[in-house]
Amino acid sequence: MPTKAELEAELEKLRAELASAKEKIAEAAAPKEEASEEGLAEHLMHDGEALLKEFVKEIEDLSANRPVLTVVGAFCLGLLLARR
């Protein structure tokens, strides 16, 4: 059986390893430089375009794979728009 002193020494060693690991994670997560407004706008525009393309593809797949659901969805959308 290990002694209390050995266990405490091992505990201190593990705490030091944990602290160094936390420091490495914090350094990796810290932003290196701030993004420019132009770069951020470009990134958001690209994400928006990709999202729109994915949405259109899903709608096309829905109409091809489940035509009844597409008709029901179009009917509900028509009702909602007609109510306004």
XYZ file of N, CA and C in Angstrom:
252
model
N 0.837 -1.186 0.000
C 0.000 0.000 0.000
C 0.882 1.249 0.000
N 0.504 2.213 -0.808
C 1.274 3.462 -0.822
C 1.015 4.266 0.457
N 2.021 5.016 0.811
C 1.884 5.833 2.018
C 1.154 7.127 1.679
N 0.762 7.821 2.739
C 0.045 9.084 2.556
C 0.932 10.091 1.828
N 2.205 10.131 2.151
C 3.130 11.068 1.515
C 3.255 10.779 0.016
N 3.307 9.496 -0.345
C 3.397 9.132 -1.759
C 2.136 9.547 -2.513
N 0.981 9.317 -1.895
C -0.277 9.701 -2.524
C -0.385 11.213 -2.694
N 0.063 11.954 -1.675
C 0.023 13.417 -1.770
C 0.964 13.918 -2.855
N 2.133 13.288 -2.978
C 3.087 13.677 -4.015
C 2.498 13.404 -5.403
N 1.855 12.253 -5.549
C 1.234 11.931 -6.830
C 0.085 12.888 -7.136
N -0.673 13.255 -6.101
C -1.774 14.200 -6.277
C -1.256 15.556 -6.741
N -0.177 16.034 -6.162
C 0.413 17.313 -6.573
C 0.913 17.243 -8.015
N 1.496 16.101 -8.376
C 1.973 15.920 -9.748
C 0.798 15.974 -10.728
N -0.290 15.298 -10.397
C -1.468 15.297 -11.264
C -2.100 16.681 -11.354
N -2.119 17.401 -10.238
C -2.656 18.768 -10.257
C -1.819 19.672 -11.155
N -0.500 19.506 -11.108
C 0.380 20.306 -11.962
C 0.136 19.973 -13.436
N -0.033 18.691 -13.752
C -0.322 18.294 -15.130
C -1.656 18.865 -15.595
N -2.643 18.847 -14.707
C -3.955 19.388 -15.046
C -3.874 20.890 -15.295
N -3.124 21.594 -14.462
C -2.976 23.040 -14.640
C -2.276 23.357 -15.962
N -1.235 22.601 -16.300
C -0.533 22.860 -17.562
C -1.428 22.526 -18.757
N -2.240 21.488 -18.632
C -3.161 21.143 -19.719
C -4.203 22.245 -19.896
N -4.705 22.790 -18.792
C -5.681 23.883 -18.874
C -5.061 25.113 -19.525
N -3.794 25.403 -19.216
C -3.109 26.547 -19.823
C -2.958 26.346 -21.332
N -2.603 25.136 -21.745
C -2.453 24.857 -23.173
C -3.778 25.015 -23.903
N -4.850 24.544 -23.283
C -6.176 24.673 -23.897
C -6.570 26.137 -23.995
N -6.304 26.910 -22.945
C -6.646 28.331 -22.958
C -5.854 29.069 -24.030
N -4.586 28.726 -24.206
C -3.768 29.364 -25.235
C -4.274 29.011 -26.633
N -4.671 27.766 -26.821
C -5.166 27.341 -28.129
C -6.516 27.970 -28.444
N -7.336 28.187 -27.415
C -8.677 28.736 -27.627
C -8.668 30.255 -27.761
N -7.633 30.898 -27.282
C -7.573 32.359 -27.347
C -7.434 32.806 -28.799
N -8.176 33.830 -29.191
C -8.057 34.309 -30.574
C -6.674 34.911 -30.809
N -6.068 34.544 -31.901
C -4.729 35.036 -32.222
C -4.771 36.491 -32.667
N -5.738 36.816 -33.514
C -5.914 38.189 -33.965
C -7.388 38.384 -34.255
N -7.834 39.581 -34.127
C -9.248 39.843 -34.358
C -9.555 39.805 -35.848
N -10.711 39.287 -36.161
C -11.132 39.212 -37.558
C -11.540 40.597 -38.034
N -11.190 40.889 -39.245
C -11.585 42.176 -39.797
C -13.064 42.133 -40.140
N -13.665 43.293 -40.214
C -15.089 43.377 -40.537
C -15.361 42.808 -41.929
N -14.454 43.073 -42.856
C -14.630 42.585 -44.223
C -14.563 41.063 -44.265
N -13.614 40.486 -43.559
C -13.475 39.035 -43.521
C -14.667 38.376 -42.857
N -15.173 39.003 -41.808
C -16.334 38.467 -41.111
C -17.565 38.513 -42.005
N -17.742 39.622 -42.708
C -18.888 39.752 -43.611
C -18.808 38.718 -44.732
N -17.608 38.500 -45.251
C -17.410 37.499 -46.305
C -17.752 36.106 -45.803
N -17.305 35.816 -44.600
C -17.563 34.508 -44.000
C -19.062 34.295 -43.796
N -19.743 35.312 -43.296
C -21.183 35.200 -43.075
C -21.936 35.066 -44.390
N -21.488 35.774 -45.409
C -22.131 35.691 -46.720
C -21.981 34.278 -47.284
N -20.781 33.717 -47.152
C -20.535 32.360 -47.643
C -21.412 31.360 -46.892
N -21.520 31.505 -45.565
C -22.361 30.606 -44.777
C -23.821 30.734 -45.177
N -24.274 31.952 -45.440
C -25.660 32.170 -45.845
C -25.962 31.525 -47.177
N -25.034 31.652 -48.114
C -25.218 31.036 -49.430
C -25.247 29.514 -49.318
N -24.366 28.964 -48.509
C -24.327 27.512 -48.333
C -25.613 27.017 -47.676
N -26.115 27.768 -46.712
C -27.356 27.397 -46.046
C -28.524 27.436 -47.014
N -28.576 28.458 -47.859
C -29.655 28.577 -48.836
C -29.613 27.418 -49.837
N -28.413 27.080 -50.308
C -28.276 25.960 -51.248
C -28.728 24.651 -50.605
N -28.354 24.461 -49.352
C -28.751 23.241 -48.649
C -30.270 23.192 -48.455
N -30.879 24.333 -48.132
C -32.329 24.402 -47.946
C -33.057 24.071 -49.247
N -32.599 24.643 -50.347
C -33.223 24.379 -51.650
C -33.087 22.904 -52.011
N -31.920 22.328 -51.747
C -31.709 20.907 -52.040
C -32.653 20.043 -51.211
N -32.840 20.385 -49.940
C -33.752 19.622 -49.084
C -35.188 19.714 -49.593
N -35.600 20.898 -50.022
C -36.957 21.071 -50.549
C -37.139 20.248 -51.826
N -36.137 20.267 -52.707
C -36.216 19.471 -53.935
C -36.284 17.982 -53.625
N -35.482 17.537 -52.662
C -35.515 16.125 -52.280
C -36.856 15.758 -51.661
N -37.431 16.669 -50.895
C -38.720 16.414 -50.264
C -39.799 16.219 -51.317
N -39.798 17.079 -52.321
C -40.826 16.957 -53.360
C -40.643 15.683 -54.184
N -39.429 15.219 -54.329
C -39.185 13.998 -55.099
C -39.497 12.749 -54.279
N -39.167 12.783 -52.993
C -39.318 11.593 -52.162
C -40.688 11.486 -51.499
N -41.300 12.594 -51.159
C -42.590 12.577 -50.461
C -43.534 13.610 -51.072
N -44.123 13.300 -52.188
C -44.970 14.281 -52.877
C -46.230 14.653 -52.094
N -46.805 13.718 -51.339
C -48.017 14.023 -50.568
C -47.696 15.050 -49.483
N -46.572 14.862 -48.818
C -46.169 15.815 -47.784
C -45.909 17.191 -48.392
N -45.353 17.225 -49.582
C -45.110 18.493 -50.271
C -46.422 19.201 -50.576
N -47.420 18.453 -51.031
C -48.727 19.050 -51.337
C -49.371 19.588 -50.064
N -49.311 18.832 -48.984
C -49.887 19.285 -47.711
C -49.157 20.532 -47.228
N -47.838 20.554 -47.341
C -47.061 21.724 -46.933
C -47.395 22.945 -47.760
N -47.544 22.770 -49.056
C -47.904 23.891 -49.933
C -49.298 24.408 -49.591
N -50.217 23.502 -49.288
C -51.570 23.905 -48.910
C -51.547 24.717 -47.612
N -50.809 24.234 -46.614
C -50.706 24.954 -45.333
C -50.053 26.317 -45.525
N -49.024 26.378 -46.333
C -48.366 27.653 -46.602
C -49.324 28.611 -47.297
N -50.113 28.106 -48.228
C -51.118 28.932 -48.898
C -52.151 29.459 -47.929
N -52.589 28.618 -46.999
C -53.546 29.073 -45.983
C -52.952 30.181 -45.120
N -51.711 29.986 -44.703
C -51.063 30.996 -43.861
C -50.915 32.322 -44.592
N -50.510 32.268 -45.850
C -50.326 33.502 -46.615
C -51.662 34.160 -46.941
N -52.703 33.368 -47.149
C -54.019 33.925 -47.465
C -54.642 34.598 -46.250
N -54.301 34.147 -45.061
C -54.861 34.716 -43.823
C -54.317 36.107 -43.539
N -53.186 36.423 -44.042
C -52.555 37.718 -43.753
C -53.174 38.751 -44.558
